Structure formats: structure tokens, C-alpha cells
Amino acid sequence: MIKNCCLLVFVVTSLLVGCDSAKSVVDNQPGPVTTPPPPPPYIGPQGHYLGRLWGDNAGPFTIYDAKYGCDGPFLSLGDNPPVSDESACLTDLTRDGGPATEADLKSGDIIEVYTHIDLSAGAPPVEIWIDIRRTVVGLIEAIDSTHARMTVMGQQVFVTNQTMGSGEPFPAWGDVVDLGDFAVGDRVAVSGHFSANGEVMATLIEPAPESDAVVLRGILTTGSNGLFKVGQLEVDLGGAALEDFAGGTPLVGDAVLLFADADPQAGVLSVRTARYAGKDWIQYGQSLLSGFVTAARATNDFDVGGINYHDLEGNCIECSQLAVPLESGPPLFVSAPSPITLGYYLTHWVNTSLVGPIDSIDYATASFSILGITVQTSPGTIITPASTGWGFGATLNIEDLVAGETVASDVGAVGNTLLAGRVMQTDTESGPRIRATLGRQGSPVVTASDSSIQLLGRTIEIDASTVMEYCDKNDNCMSVGPEWLLTHSLDEPLFLIIDLDSAVDNLRAKYIVLYEPYWV
């Protein structure tokens, strides 16, 4: 789905030394709004980023330990190893608009970043502002490990094979979340991308201390008895301090950031402070806005996570997919001005691909079975017709899929659940196939005997007619037999492709090839 990868990269070029370290006031209560005013006409590059914070030098935005004259951390807004003229010192850091410390930055956080580099004579060299944007801080009300989701304060929280769960300080990568580590009644802090109806694609779920205020970010909808709702939770703003609302009055459709001193009672959250969280997206030469489209007035005028984006120059390649009104079509996740779908984030670490006819579909749980293997979809799963392929174009809902048709699905493991990042209708004649990357985080476990392979809970039979090959990273291939599987480790990095004779109950492999990855 990425048309031009270089559009996803921020590059800030300025030689920066002697920056002040980030503020380090500890306060769990929300502070005053600290969003900077529209910047003056700086001479030099400027940037604006809203999206996920990645660890270990991954993604378009990375923060490193103190170097290059910075008293605190410095930022590298690019995908190359940091050097002094591609970095900037972190000078201001907040969380939900209030004070924060460097230890609050976690891999998986959703962050908003302004970078103002001023090259004019005598001017301070840089202004860097980061706000950590949590989506919900509250009690877990339900956990559904089978379908890779939980409910937190009325918000449906979906996890992926890239949802972090360790809560380790940045730049540590941390561990993928394990829903088994949580229980109903636990207090958690969730970061992620939210939709207009309260669905959250979580990027980080970590335990939250009791001292943290209750936090909820989302879009106001109509509740009962004169109340509003965010997701499935009713919110009472009657006694709340209202901040930044146009005309001083909250309205249905407003993006909000809510704070409360106590958990919901009888399904209602009594809000202490309600802050309008919508605004117009400020675009600079380097600009990236990521999130679910939460409102669409036109294909060049829409909201992403409650933030208004005007595509006046026609940069939004995928905007033609937007359904106006929004409710008439599938949810769309974009990064503007270089749009991509959330499917990219789900499949960036994809380990397994399945090709075959759909055995059955459960529309109620948005899941289907292929080759006898259950695959779960989520609001971020991208479903496309064969005419679209893996590129730009039309998207479908799971209701558009039917049992018996052939699909290709990229999936990643979340515990014992396979979550689909992409599903494509296909008319391929190659027949059913399983493809997997072994020996990496989240890779499926493979075991073998002289007559079968155990993979993804299925037994795949091997017999004398099965053709097996092993290829090294230089594409030198040799024929091997079942004994090769028994004498070589299958938990080392390998690409595994199994072409199946059929997709019936008893799976039989007609061709197996194992590739040594080029990076080994």
C-alpha cells in the first residue's frame, strides 16, 4: 500500500548543539494546554508528525539517548543512523497536555511532534515539542483473547502483533502484548488509533498506577437522557470544566480529551475536565498525520483522529476511497499527505500468508476459516477485491466475502489468534498455499516427522510424491527429503512455502521449499 516510501520519512537538516533537556516535572493531573501557537515564519525546515513511536531505529521517527551536545535525548527524524546534522535536541515534553518526564516515552506511544528549526542569524537553533497522546486510562471490563480484543471503559480495544505490552522506557523495543497478563478489573493505559465509534487499534497497553487520572480520548456521540457518549461509555459533562470548545459548548462530533477523578459508575463517567481536542492540521514541508478517518465532508476535507485535514493540493492518493457520508463505507486509515492503510502496520512484521478457499465465515465475530485455520479480522484489516490487488484502490467489508471463494490473507499471531492485516480476493490458479517466516518474533512453531509437518494447528501430510527443496541465500537449491526436516532446526530464520494438493480436511503437501533469508 505504500506508493512512495520516501514520503514517510522526516529529514531535519541542521547542526544543533547545546539544547536544553526536556522538562521533568512529575504530575499525574492534566496541566494547561501546551500546544504551541502557529509558528512564526522560521527560516529553515519545519515538521509536524502524529503517529506511533517506534523503537530500535524503526519507523519514520526515532528518539535516542543523549548525544551530540544535547543534555537530554535527541531526535532523529529519518530512517538512517543518527548523525549530528540530522538530529535535534528534545526541548519540551508533555503527556495529554500536562507535564511529563523522559521515562514516560514508551515504544508504542502515539505522539504528536512539532519541529521548528530556525536557521536565521542569532535565533535559537531549534524548538521541539512532543505530546504523548494516550487514548484511554481506566479499568478493563472484559477480555476476549479468542478474538484479540478487550473492553476498557466502553472502548473496544483491538490488539495486533505489533501492540506493545511491556511498558519499557524508550528506546527499548519491549515485548508484544500478551492478553493473558491482564485480568478484568486491572487498570491500564492504552495508546492507539481510535475510530469515531470507539474502536481502538492499540499500539501500547501497559498497567496504569492508581494515581493516574482517568483519561478518555475520542469523538462525542449522542447518549441517553441528555448525555454524550464516547464509544459505548456515556459521559456526563454537566459538572466539567470546559476548555477550548467553540462557543463554550461541546457538540456531537467533537473530538475530546476527558479527565475524571473516579471510574465510571453505573455506566456513566463523571468528567472533571473536558478539553476540545480537534484542530486544523498544520502542514509543513515535512508532515505526517496518521489515524482512522473519523469524519468525511468531502474527499479532500476530512478528519483523522478528530483532526481536520484539508487536502487542497491533491496529495492524498487514497482520498478517492473515502465514503461521504463516512458511515456508508468501510473504515479507512490514512497517513496524510502520504496515505497508507493500517494494514501496513499490521503486516509490517507479517510472518504467515494463507491462500485458499474460505471454509466458513462468522460475520458476528468478523472471523473466517481458511484451510481449517481460523483468521480474525479487526477494524484495521484491509480487504480488497482481486482487481485492486495489494495496491491502491477499492476496499471491502467482511460482509462482502462469501464461503467458497478463494482469498489470500497475510496474518500475524496474537497469542493463539491469527489476526489478518490484509485479505485479498483472488482468482489465482496456484492452488492452496501456506507461507511462513520462521525464527522471528511471533513466527509460527513448526514441528516435523517423517510423514507430516505440524503448523498452525494443522497436520500436513508428506509422502513419497512430495517434492522438497532447500535454497540458500544465493539461490543455490538442492533436493532434500523428510529427513532434512528432522535434522535441521526449524526455529532459525527460514522462509517456508508449502503448496498443498487440496484444501480439504486432510492437507497434503505436494511441494515444500525452504529458503535461507538473505540477511543470515
XYZ file of C-alpha atoms in Angstrom:
520
model
C 0.000 0.000 0.000
C 2.973 2.343 0.180
C 3.197 4.194 -3.090
C 6.356 6.078 -2.201
C 8.176 5.044 0.945
C 10.342 8.129 0.985
C 7.288 10.241 1.660
C 7.055 8.614 5.090
C 10.426 9.964 6.196
C 11.100 13.191 8.040
C 14.548 14.642 7.474
C 15.626 17.652 9.524
C 18.968 19.113 8.481
C 20.601 21.475 10.920
C 23.717 21.348 13.068
C 22.384 21.559 16.594
C 24.358 21.820 19.803
C 23.728 22.847 23.373
C 19.980 22.262 23.571
C 18.264 22.210 26.960
C 16.978 18.885 28.197
C 13.283 18.051 28.330
C 11.205 19.294 31.239
C 10.916 16.726 34.011
C 8.037 17.775 36.240
C 6.089 14.820 37.658
C 2.353 15.381 37.898
C -0.361 12.854 37.146
C -3.041 15.516 36.788
C -3.677 17.206 33.431
C -1.919 20.528 33.065
C -2.732 23.536 30.942
C -2.944 23.200 27.194
C 0.615 23.435 25.916
C 0.066 23.106 22.174
C 2.261 25.789 20.617
C 0.619 28.590 18.654
C 1.030 28.673 14.882
C 4.739 29.207 14.339
C 6.284 32.395 13.003
C 7.886 32.256 9.569
C 11.001 30.308 10.506
C 13.924 30.200 8.131
C 14.672 26.508 7.726
C 12.905 23.124 7.801
C 9.809 22.566 9.890
C 7.976 19.351 10.655
C 4.702 18.083 12.113
C 4.155 14.414 12.930
C 1.338 12.496 14.595
C 1.675 8.748 14.804
C 3.296 5.839 16.509
C 6.660 5.995 18.272
C 8.810 3.053 17.224
C 11.813 1.572 18.996
C 15.223 0.416 17.825
C 15.596 2.863 14.947
C 12.412 1.682 13.200
C 9.766 3.839 11.553
C 9.896 7.470 10.448
C 10.507 8.958 13.889
C 13.020 7.803 16.458
C 14.440 9.162 19.732
C 17.878 8.234 21.002
C 19.875 8.641 24.192
C 21.702 11.882 24.918
C 24.384 12.657 22.317
C 25.675 15.408 20.117
C 25.657 18.160 22.725
C 22.135 17.504 23.987
C 21.700 17.407 27.759
C 18.760 15.044 27.302
C 17.528 12.782 24.481
C 17.757 13.839 20.885
C 15.529 13.087 17.939
C 16.409 11.627 14.573
C 13.672 12.374 12.087
C 14.707 9.898 9.461
C 15.385 6.236 8.886
C 19.181 6.351 8.803
C 21.633 6.031 11.708
C 21.666 9.328 13.576
C 24.305 11.885 12.769
C 24.763 15.371 14.159
C 23.222 17.198 11.200
C 20.107 15.006 11.149
C 19.188 15.298 14.789
C 17.701 17.783 17.203
C 17.539 18.070 20.971
C 14.272 17.373 22.764
C 13.302 20.629 24.448
C 9.706 20.136 25.639
C 7.696 17.038 26.515
C 4.081 16.670 27.680
C 1.561 13.856 28.139
C -2.099 14.540 27.394
C -1.232 18.231 27.555
C 0.332 18.049 31.030
C 3.916 17.736 32.244
C 5.812 14.516 31.549
C 9.259 13.023 32.002
C 11.527 11.299 29.545
C 10.705 7.988 31.273
C 7.074 8.423 30.144
C 8.063 7.882 26.495
C 7.388 4.243 25.549
C 7.726 2.294 22.328
C 4.173 2.138 21.011
C 3.103 5.567 22.261
C 1.069 7.748 19.930
C 2.900 11.065 19.836
C 2.420 14.454 18.237
C 5.610 16.286 17.338
C 6.353 19.802 16.159
C 9.856 20.560 14.926
C 10.793 24.166 14.260
C 14.330 24.617 13.005
C 15.331 28.283 12.723
C 18.474 28.997 10.738
C 18.192 32.786 10.898
C 21.084 34.687 12.440
C 21.036 34.873 16.235
C 17.905 32.722 16.596
C 17.636 29.695 18.902
C 18.515 26.728 16.700
C 15.519 24.517 17.405
C 12.162 24.129 19.087
C 10.980 20.547 19.559
C 7.626 19.837 21.206
C 6.255 16.337 21.858
C 2.901 15.390 23.364
C 2.230 11.762 24.342
C -1.406 11.054 23.444
C -2.990 8.264 25.488
C -6.385 7.037 24.284
C -7.897 5.573 27.443
C -6.733 5.096 31.029
C -9.180 3.048 33.070
C -10.403 -0.373 34.138
C -10.607 -3.453 31.933
C -14.237 -4.536 31.723
C -13.867 -7.606 29.510
C -11.150 -9.637 27.773
C -11.753 -11.726 24.661
C -8.444 -13.443 23.882
C -10.021 -15.605 21.185
C -10.762 -12.522 19.112
C -7.713 -10.485 20.260
C -9.578 -7.670 21.996
C -10.574 -6.226 25.341
C -13.051 -3.628 26.563
C -11.689 -0.689 28.562
C -14.184 1.900 29.818
C -16.640 1.182 26.998
C -13.991 1.249 24.258
C -13.367 -1.845 22.121
C -9.573 -2.232 22.174
C -8.084 -4.457 19.461
C -4.543 -5.802 19.715
C -2.187 -6.768 16.885
C 1.164 -8.484 16.608
C 2.671 -5.018 16.975
C 0.841 -3.905 20.122
C 3.477 -3.371 22.789
C 2.756 -4.592 26.293
C 5.946 -4.229 28.321
C 5.730 -0.525 29.108
C 9.518 -0.289 28.965
C 11.012 3.202 28.661
C 12.009 4.243 25.180
C 14.163 3.428 23.199
C 13.763 -0.191 24.361
C 11.562 -2.074 21.930
C 9.684 -4.021 24.573
C 7.525 -7.111 24.162
C 4.359 -7.706 22.200
C 1.304 -7.594 24.442
C 0.025 -10.816 25.993
C -3.647 -10.559 26.939
C -3.022 -13.347 29.431
C -1.042 -10.869 31.531
C -4.210 -8.858 32.222
C -7.432 -9.519 34.090
C -10.836 -7.870 34.295
C -10.602 -5.054 36.826
C -6.962 -4.189 36.044
C -6.207 -0.519 35.444
C -4.422 0.017 32.136
C -3.239 2.839 29.919
C -3.946 2.280 26.223
C -2.357 4.173 23.358
C -3.662 3.659 19.866
C -5.651 4.905 16.891
C -9.366 5.405 17.584
C -12.360 5.390 15.269
C -15.482 7.518 15.548
C -17.407 4.721 17.286
C -14.829 3.946 19.972
C -12.864 1.136 18.324
C -9.186 1.421 19.225
C -6.321 -0.240 17.359
C -3.930 -0.432 20.301
C -0.230 0.274 19.848
C 0.627 0.050 23.578
C -1.185 -1.422 26.589
C 0.530 -1.125 29.965
C -0.502 -1.232 33.616
C -1.505 2.185 34.963
C -0.932 3.292 38.579
C -3.928 4.135 40.722
C -2.594 7.689 40.978
C -3.183 8.316 37.263
C -6.271 10.289 36.372
C -8.976 8.534 34.355
C -8.440 9.567 30.730
C -10.596 9.110 27.645
C -9.949 10.408 24.130
C -12.451 10.074 21.309
C -15.433 11.508 19.437
C -18.635 12.675 21.144
C -21.818 10.907 20.037
C -25.392 11.087 21.333
C -26.150 9.263 24.588
C -29.336 8.922 26.621
C -31.022 11.435 28.929
C -29.124 14.387 27.509
C -25.702 12.798 27.995
C -22.950 12.282 25.437
C -21.177 9.025 24.653
C -17.598 8.159 23.694
C -17.578 4.669 22.252
C -20.071 2.702 24.361
C -19.497 4.777 27.512
C -21.864 7.570 28.492
C -20.105 10.693 29.757
C -21.578 13.395 31.994
C -20.110 16.820 31.210
C -22.586 18.689 33.425
C -20.033 19.439 36.143
C -16.947 19.521 33.946
C -14.627 22.425 33.343
C -14.877 23.012 29.587
C -11.777 24.046 27.658
C -11.393 25.313 24.080
C -14.865 24.420 22.768
C -16.214 26.723 20.070
C -18.872 28.844 21.703
C -18.058 27.165 25.011
C -20.407 24.224 24.287
C -19.489 20.615 23.375
C -21.283 19.233 20.313
C -21.859 15.810 18.827
C -18.913 15.053 16.540
C -16.370 16.985 18.605
C -13.030 15.341 19.288
C -12.466 15.452 23.043
C -9.934 14.642 25.730
C -11.720 13.880 29.020
C -10.332 13.625 32.561
C -12.116 12.219 35.604
C -11.227 11.599 39.245
C -13.144 8.324 39.540
C -14.044 5.325 37.427
C -17.470 5.179 35.736
C -20.431 4.480 37.982
C -23.474 2.654 36.581
C -22.054 3.059 33.075
C -21.557 6.848 33.320
C -18.252 8.729 33.611
C -18.492 11.961 35.610
C -15.993 14.192 33.839
C -13.893 16.747 35.721
C -12.238 18.401 32.727
C -13.388 18.209 29.106
C -10.992 19.604 26.515
C -11.739 20.109 22.845
C -9.092 18.037 21.028
C -9.894 18.885 17.429
C -7.932 21.348 15.321
C -6.752 22.023 11.806
C -3.688 20.066 10.793
C -0.712 22.373 10.264
C 1.245 21.193 7.252
C 4.886 21.963 6.708
C 7.367 20.672 4.182
C 7.729 17.555 6.341
C 4.317 16.402 7.546
C 2.757 13.078 8.510
C -0.691 12.559 10.071
C -1.773 9.008 10.919
C -5.053 7.637 12.218
C -8.559 6.484 11.417
C -10.744 8.809 9.401
C -13.374 9.925 11.931
C -15.418 12.268 9.700
C -15.539 12.988 5.976
C -17.200 16.056 4.485
C -15.571 15.643 1.082
C -12.769 13.552 -0.365
C -10.367 16.458 0.218
C -11.808 17.586 3.576
C -11.861 15.037 6.379
C -10.836 14.385 9.987
C -8.135 11.917 11.056
C -8.472 11.076 14.744
C -10.594 14.209 15.133
C -8.014 16.472 13.450
C -9.157 18.270 10.298
C -7.044 17.671 7.196
C -7.589 19.800 4.080
C -6.079 18.163 1.014
C -6.046 21.320 -1.073
C -3.147 20.252 -3.288
C -4.381 16.768 -4.159
C -1.614 14.951 -2.260
C -3.944 12.339 -0.783
C -3.609 9.423 -3.177
C -6.223 7.272 -1.412
C -8.764 10.001 -0.672
C -10.953 8.760 -3.518
C -11.748 5.774 -1.281
C -13.388 7.988 1.332
C -17.114 7.414 1.633
C -19.158 10.568 2.175
C -21.006 10.341 4.482
C -18.428 8.234 6.305
C -20.939 5.668 7.585
C -21.670 4.417 4.076
C -18.321 2.699 3.593
C -15.609 0.693 5.367
C -13.290 2.452 7.800
C -10.171 3.884 6.224
C -6.895 4.609 7.936
C -4.672 7.166 6.236
C -1.357 8.871 6.712
C -1.522 12.283 5.124
C -0.176 13.610 2.864
C 1.235 10.163 2.019
C -1.698 7.867 2.795
C -1.285 4.248 3.724
C -3.710 1.857 5.337
C -3.399 0.416 8.794
C -2.887 -2.903 7.074
C 0.712 -1.812 6.506
C 1.275 -1.525 10.237
C -0.378 -4.884 10.845
C 1.641 -6.712 8.204
C 4.957 -4.884 8.598
C 6.082 -7.839 10.696
C 3.845 -10.356 8.974
C 5.014 -13.920 9.441
C 2.422 -16.011 7.645
C 0.356 -15.949 4.451
C -2.536 -18.280 3.644
C -4.072 -18.866 0.214
C -7.164 -20.989 -0.316
C -10.954 -21.063 -0.367
C -12.857 -19.757 2.642
C -14.273 -22.693 4.616
C -16.731 -20.640 6.658
C -17.364 -17.082 7.857
C -18.658 -15.838 11.210
C -19.877 -12.334 10.458
C -20.802 -11.717 14.104
C -17.169 -12.058 15.233
C -15.673 -10.854 11.913
C -13.636 -14.047 11.516
C -13.312 -16.728 8.860
C -11.676 -20.111 8.362
C -9.240 -20.943 5.561
C -7.509 -24.334 5.217
C -9.152 -25.198 8.517
C -7.314 -22.299 10.217
C -9.328 -19.536 11.912
C -8.371 -15.975 10.963
C -9.627 -12.951 12.907
C -10.166 -9.558 11.285
C -10.267 -6.187 13.020
C -11.197 -2.595 12.149
C -7.689 -2.226 10.730
C -7.839 -5.244 8.412
C -7.756 -4.183 4.768
C -9.955 -6.306 2.495
C -9.598 -5.746 -1.253
C -11.010 -7.260 -4.441
C -8.733 -9.053 -6.893
C -8.886 -6.034 -9.221
C -7.225 -3.877 -6.560
C -4.551 -6.368 -5.579
C -2.147 -5.216 -2.876
C -2.031 -1.634 -4.166
C -4.311 1.380 -4.050
C -7.984 1.062 -4.876
C -11.334 -0.099 -3.582
C -11.755 -1.735 -0.184
C -14.421 -4.155 1.041
C -16.136 -5.175 4.267
C -16.031 -8.725 5.610
C -19.718 -8.966 4.659
C -18.541 -8.823 1.020
C -16.723 -12.143 1.451
C -18.537 -15.454 0.985
C -17.692 -19.043 1.838
C -16.120 -20.927 -1.037
C -14.322 -18.033 -2.692
C -10.514 -18.021 -2.760
C -8.631 -15.379 -0.808
C -5.039 -14.589 0.111
C -4.564 -13.414 3.686
C -1.475 -12.049 5.441
C -1.720 -12.839 9.147
C 0.261 -12.291 12.321
C -0.030 -14.195 15.577
C -1.511 -12.580 18.692
C -1.195 -15.325 21.274
C -3.127 -18.237 19.789
C -5.093 -15.957 17.462
C -4.141 -15.232 13.860
C -5.023 -11.627 13.045
C -5.390 -10.573 9.412
C -3.595 -7.471 8.233
C -4.643 -7.874 4.607
C -7.219 -10.073 2.857
C -7.443 -10.094 -0.930
C -9.963 -11.849 -3.122
C -8.005 -13.751 -5.734
C -8.563 -15.859 -8.822
C -5.115 -17.433 -8.535
C -4.667 -20.847 -10.106
C -1.650 -21.730 -7.990
C -3.825 -23.669 -5.554
C -3.859 -23.579 -1.747
C -0.618 -22.496 -0.098
C 0.900 -21.679 3.277
C 3.863 -19.346 3.502
C 5.621 -18.568 6.779
C 8.704 -16.801 8.087
C 10.340 -18.893 10.790
C 12.706 -17.885 13.566
C 11.415 -14.333 14.155
C 9.293 -12.719 16.838
C 5.765 -14.086 16.544
C 6.734 -16.751 13.989
C 4.629 -19.917 13.999
C 6.102 -23.053 15.533
C 6.834 -25.887 13.115
C 7.478 -29.491 14.066
C 8.125 -32.368 11.682
C 8.117 -36.132 11.472
C 8.973 -38.425 8.591
C 5.374 -38.340 7.419
C 3.959 -34.915 8.375
C 4.500 -31.293 9.363
C 2.648 -29.671 12.276
C 1.965 -25.992 11.530
C -0.713 -23.572 12.773
C -2.595 -26.383 14.467
C -2.868 -28.417 11.262
C -1.217 -31.677 10.242
C 0.187 -31.515 6.722
C 0.944 -34.953 5.321
C 4.199 -35.759 3.482
C 4.651 -38.805 1.254
C 6.966 -40.097 -1.459
C 5.399 -37.796 -4.057
C 6.137 -34.627 -2.059
C 8.896 -32.563 -3.706
C 11.170 -30.828 -1.187
C 13.928 -28.300 -1.796
C 16.287 -26.196 0.279
C 17.736 -22.974 -1.169
C 20.493 -20.865 0.355
C 20.556 -17.062 0.224
C 22.426 -17.218 -3.097
C 19.560 -19.218 -4.642
C 21.576 -22.419 -4.769
C 18.909 -25.087 -4.360
C 19.096 -28.790 -3.664
C 16.562 -31.574 -3.299
C 16.031 -32.825 0.228
C 13.859 -35.413 1.859
C 11.763 -35.566 5.015
C 14.891 -36.464 6.980
C 16.206 -32.951 6.318
C 13.337 -31.544 8.392
C 14.232 -33.887 11.218
C 17.924 -32.971 11.300
C 17.723 -29.183 10.920
C 16.392 -26.601 13.342
C 13.123 -25.007 12.274
C 13.355 -22.215 14.849
C 16.133 -20.472 12.907
C 15.383 -17.810 10.257
C 13.880 -19.543 7.220
C 11.229 -18.817 4.621
C 8.851 -21.772 4.303
C 6.454 -22.281 1.393
C 4.112 -25.262 1.233
C 1.968 -25.857 -1.836
C -0.933 -28.108 -0.922
C -2.575 -30.766 -3.029
C -6.005 -29.618 -1.882
C -7.762 -27.618 0.802
C -9.899 -30.463 2.088
C -9.857 -31.757 5.655
C -6.683 -33.809 5.139
C -3.955 -31.454 3.959
C -1.189 -32.994 1.854
C 1.968 -31.167 0.748
C 2.864 -31.566 -2.923
C 5.794 -29.116 -2.801
C 7.859 -27.732 0.080
C 10.677 -25.233 -0.254
C 12.743 -23.625 2.481
C 14.774 -20.503 1.729
C 17.670 -19.158 3.756
C 16.935 -15.422 4.197
C 19.341 -13.007 2.575
C 20.157 -11.383 5.946
C 21.529 -14.591 7.520
